[in-house]
Amino acid sequence: MFQSPSSNLRAAGVVLLTLAIFVVDAFTALDIAIAVLYVVVVLCATSAWSRRGVLLTGVACVTLTVGAFALTHHDLASSPMARCLVSVAAISITTVLALAGMAATDALRQRSESLRLSEAFLASTQRISRTSSFRFQAPGGAMYWSDEAARIYGVDLAVTPTQELVRERTHPDDLHLLASAIEQADRGEPAIELRHRLRMPDGTVKHVHMIAHLAAVHGGQFDYLGALMDVSAAHEAAEALHRTQAQLAHATRVTTLGELAASIAHEVNQPLAAVSTNGNACLRWLDRPEPDLLEARLALDRILADTCRASEVIKRIRALARKGEAQRMPLDVNALLRDTASLVQRELSNHRIVLELRLAPLLPLVEGDAVQLQQVVINLLMNAMQAIDGSGPEWLRRRQRIVVSTCLQDGQVTVEVADSGPGLSEAQAGRLFEAFYTTKEDGMGMGLAICRSIVDAHGGRIRAVAHDGPGATLAFTLPCAAVAARAGAAAGVAA
Ligand code: ADP
């Protein structure tokens, strides 16, 4: 094995010391146990050689002790013999203890090396997964965090974390979330979870997810261990997905309305143009000095025929809309509401609105088109959200909520969407479902009209419910699947 210059020097020193002791022991007549000094040789050998070298040194020292005695003394029962035995015992014991010490040191070195390796491994996995670990004591105790946490918080690795620093970095709009997590820790709750935003000094925003578990309790102090993840990338991906979903939903609504309007305009325009032409002709026949009543009558007949044609066109379009692409099947309204809630959840959270589902258990199934009914619910939820949004500054709206509830009433499943917005005036409530009625700058006024035609087509009813307090409630009913099937069969018989 490669030996460094200093360990070579030490080895040379050990050899010289050994020779010096041997010379004094073998060739001087001093009446003391000189050989005991070999103990020093063995101890010095531990810093110059490996365990094998130390063992050989011990053996060599014992051999030299016995050799020196054999050279100078021949009386086995004399006191020099006793000194020789004492020296041999001292050298042997020192060698054994030195070897044991070296073994323990080696084990310790190995352990600290593997600890260093696993720390490096942990640090690199924390860096790759953008997950850090931390420890803190509550109330208001010391904090410790891994290097990755310092990186997430954008502070120097040498900076000692404090609650103040964490608060400083938290996005001002999320300080209340942090405060409630700290309150939970101060109460010693077993698990704490927090999703919030950090605002970096350069203005960038990071989304983090923190989970902490109570690890120990001593004398009113709670020790928490936890992990902090930088979930900005996942959050951005989810946001992009959500934006695409919202755009798609909007595009579908606009396209459907646009297509419907274009086809109505096209189909109805022709008979209307004919009505106008015939009306003018009729006026001309009547305005003559001698009115031609026969021609006027013929023109009026054509007007009536064109009016019938226009009304036929409308009927056809309505029939088409009724046939539509609707996929009727038995539906669990509660499941539909849960699915829809998950679609709009993010949009509502972005507007700081809490969505509460109060769903009656064991509701019977309804017969319907899941996509259409989902459109109805989304429309009602979006209207509720926009109503709340327009009801004052954000700081006043912290605890706004929309409650979606279901119940069974007179064999019908009722869905209610109640919000805490400004509510509806009586005049408004009367016009709500009219096509093109809107109070919004960019509104189309078709949402509730479409909702009504969908609910009507399902054999149900939609209405605005009068409220005692603030806010508005829109409710719709749907007949249960069995009732709808019986009504369908009866309609078939009647036809
Ligand atoms: P739009 O949303 O395009 O205005 P809608 O037909 O969906 O069209 O809504 C018509 C009008 O009904 C809205 O402009 C609004 O004035 C009123 N409205 C609907 N839902 C609510 C509600 N939850 N609270 C208050 N007003 C509402």
Coordinates of N, CA and C and ligand atoms in Angstrom, one line a residue, residues 253 379-388 417-419 421-425 428 431-451 471-474, ligand 1:
R253 N -69.5 25.6 -26.1 CA -70.7 26.4 -25.9 C -70.9 27.4 -27.0
N379 N -73.0 25.4 -15.9 CA -73.5 26.7 -16.1 C -74.0 27.4 -14.8
L380 N -74.7 26.6 -14.0 CA -75.2 27.1 -12.7 C -74.0 27.5 -11.8
L381 N -73.0 26.6 -11.8 CA -71.9 26.9 -10.9 C -71.1 28.1 -11.4
M382 N -70.9 28.3 -12.7 CA -70.2 29.4 -13.3 C -71.0 30.7 -13.0
N383 N -72.3 30.6 -13.2 CA -73.1 31.8 -12.9 C -73.0 32.2 -11.4
A384 N -73.0 31.2 -10.5 CA -72.9 31.5 -9.1 C -71.5 32.1 -8.8
M385 N -70.5 31.5 -9.4 CA -69.1 32.1 -9.2 C -69.0 33.5 -9.7
Q386 N -69.6 33.8 -10.9 CA -69.5 35.1 -11.4 C -70.3 36.1 -10.6
A387 N -71.5 35.6 -10.0 CA -72.3 36.5 -9.1 C -71.5 36.8 -7.9
I388 N -70.8 35.8 -7.3 CA -70.0 36.1 -6.1 C -68.8 37.1 -6.5
V417 N -78.4 24.7 -6.4 CA -77.1 25.4 -6.4 C -77.3 26.7 -5.7
A418 N -76.8 26.8 -4.5 CA -77.1 28.1 -3.7 C -75.8 28.8 -3.6
D419 N -75.8 30.1 -3.8 CA -74.5 30.9 -3.7 C -74.7 32.0 -2.7
G421 N -73.8 35.1 -3.3 CA -73.6 36.3 -4.1 C -74.7 37.4 -3.8
P422 N -74.9 38.4 -4.6 CA -75.8 39.5 -4.3 C -77.3 39.1 -4.4
G423 N -77.6 37.9 -4.9 CA -78.9 37.5 -5.0 C -79.6 38.0 -6.3
L424 N -81.0 37.8 -6.3 CA -81.7 38.2 -7.5 C -82.9 39.1 -7.1
S425 N -83.1 40.1 -7.9 CA -84.3 41.0 -7.6 C -85.5 40.2 -8.2
Q428 N -85.5 40.5 -12.0 CA -84.5 39.6 -12.5 C -84.9 38.2 -12.6
R431 N -87.0 37.1 -15.4 CA -86.5 37.1 -16.8 C -85.3 36.2 -17.0
L432 N -84.9 35.6 -15.9 CA -83.6 34.8 -15.9 C -83.5 33.8 -17.1
F433 N -84.6 33.1 -17.4 CA -84.5 32.0 -18.4 C -84.8 32.5 -19.8
E434 N -85.0 33.8 -19.9 CA -85.3 34.3 -21.3 C -84.0 34.3 -22.1
A435 N -84.1 33.9 -23.4 CA -82.9 33.9 -24.2 C -82.4 35.3 -24.4
F436 N -81.1 35.5 -24.3 CA -80.4 36.8 -24.5 C -80.6 37.8 -23.4
Y437 N -81.2 37.3 -22.2 CA -81.3 38.2 -21.0 C -79.9 38.0 -20.3
T438 N -79.2 39.1 -20.2 CA -77.9 39.1 -19.4 C -77.7 40.4 -18.8
T439 N -77.0 40.4 -17.6 CA -76.6 41.7 -16.9 C -75.1 41.8 -17.0
K440 N -74.5 40.9 -17.7 CA -73.0 40.9 -17.7 C -72.5 41.6 -19.0
E441 N -71.4 42.3 -18.8 CA -70.9 43.0 -20.0 C -70.6 42.1 -21.2
D442 N -70.0 40.9 -20.9 CA -69.6 40.0 -21.9 C -70.6 38.8 -22.0
G443 N -71.7 38.9 -21.3 CA -72.6 37.8 -21.3 C -73.4 37.6 -22.6
M444 N -73.8 36.3 -22.8 CA -74.6 36.1 -24.0 C -76.1 35.9 -23.6
G445 N -76.3 35.7 -22.3 CA -77.7 35.5 -21.9 C -78.4 34.2 -22.5
M446 N -77.5 33.2 -22.8 CA -78.1 32.0 -23.4 C -77.9 30.8 -22.4
G447 N -77.0 31.0 -21.4 CA -76.7 29.9 -20.5 C -78.0 29.3 -19.9
L448 N -78.7 30.1 -19.2 CA -79.9 29.6 -18.5 C -81.0 29.2 -19.5
A449 N -81.1 29.8 -20.6 CA -82.1 29.4 -21.6 C -81.8 28.0 -22.1
I450 N -80.5 27.7 -22.3 CA -80.0 26.4 -22.8 C -80.3 25.4 -21.6
C451 N -80.0 25.8 -20.4 CA -80.2 24.9 -19.2 C -81.7 24.5 -19.2
G471 N -77.8 36.1 -1.5 CA -77.5 35.0 -2.4 C -78.7 34.5 -3.2
A472 N -78.3 33.7 -4.2 CA -79.4 33.1 -5.1 C -79.3 31.6 -5.1
T473 N -80.5 31.0 -5.3 CA -80.5 29.5 -5.4 C -81.2 29.2 -6.7
L474 N -80.6 28.4 -7.5 CA -81.2 27.9 -8.7 C -81.4 26.4 -8.6
Ligands
ADP1 P1 -75.0 35.0 -19.0 O1 -74.2 34.2 -18.0 O2 -74.3 34.9 -20.3 O3 -75.3 36.3 -18.6 P2 -77.2 33.3 -18.3 O4 -78.4 32.9 -19.1 O5 -76.4 32.2 -17.8 O6 -76.3 34.2 -19.3 O7 -77.6 34.2 -17.1 C1 -78.5 35.3 -17.3 C2 -78.4 36.3 -16.2 O8 -79.0 35.7 -15.0 C3 -77.1 36.7 -15.8 O9 -76.6 37.7 -16.6 C4 -77.3 37.2 -14.3 O10 -77.8 38.5 -14.3 C5 -78.4 36.3 -13.9 N1 -77.9 35.3 -13.0 C6 -77.8 34.0 -13.3 N2 -77.3 33.2 -12.2 C7 -77.3 34.1 -11.2 C8 -76.9 34.0 -9.8 N3 -76.5 32.8 -9.3 N4 -76.9 35.1 -9.0 C9 -77.3 36.3 -9.6 N5 -77.7 36.5 -10.9 C10 -77.7 35.4 -11.7

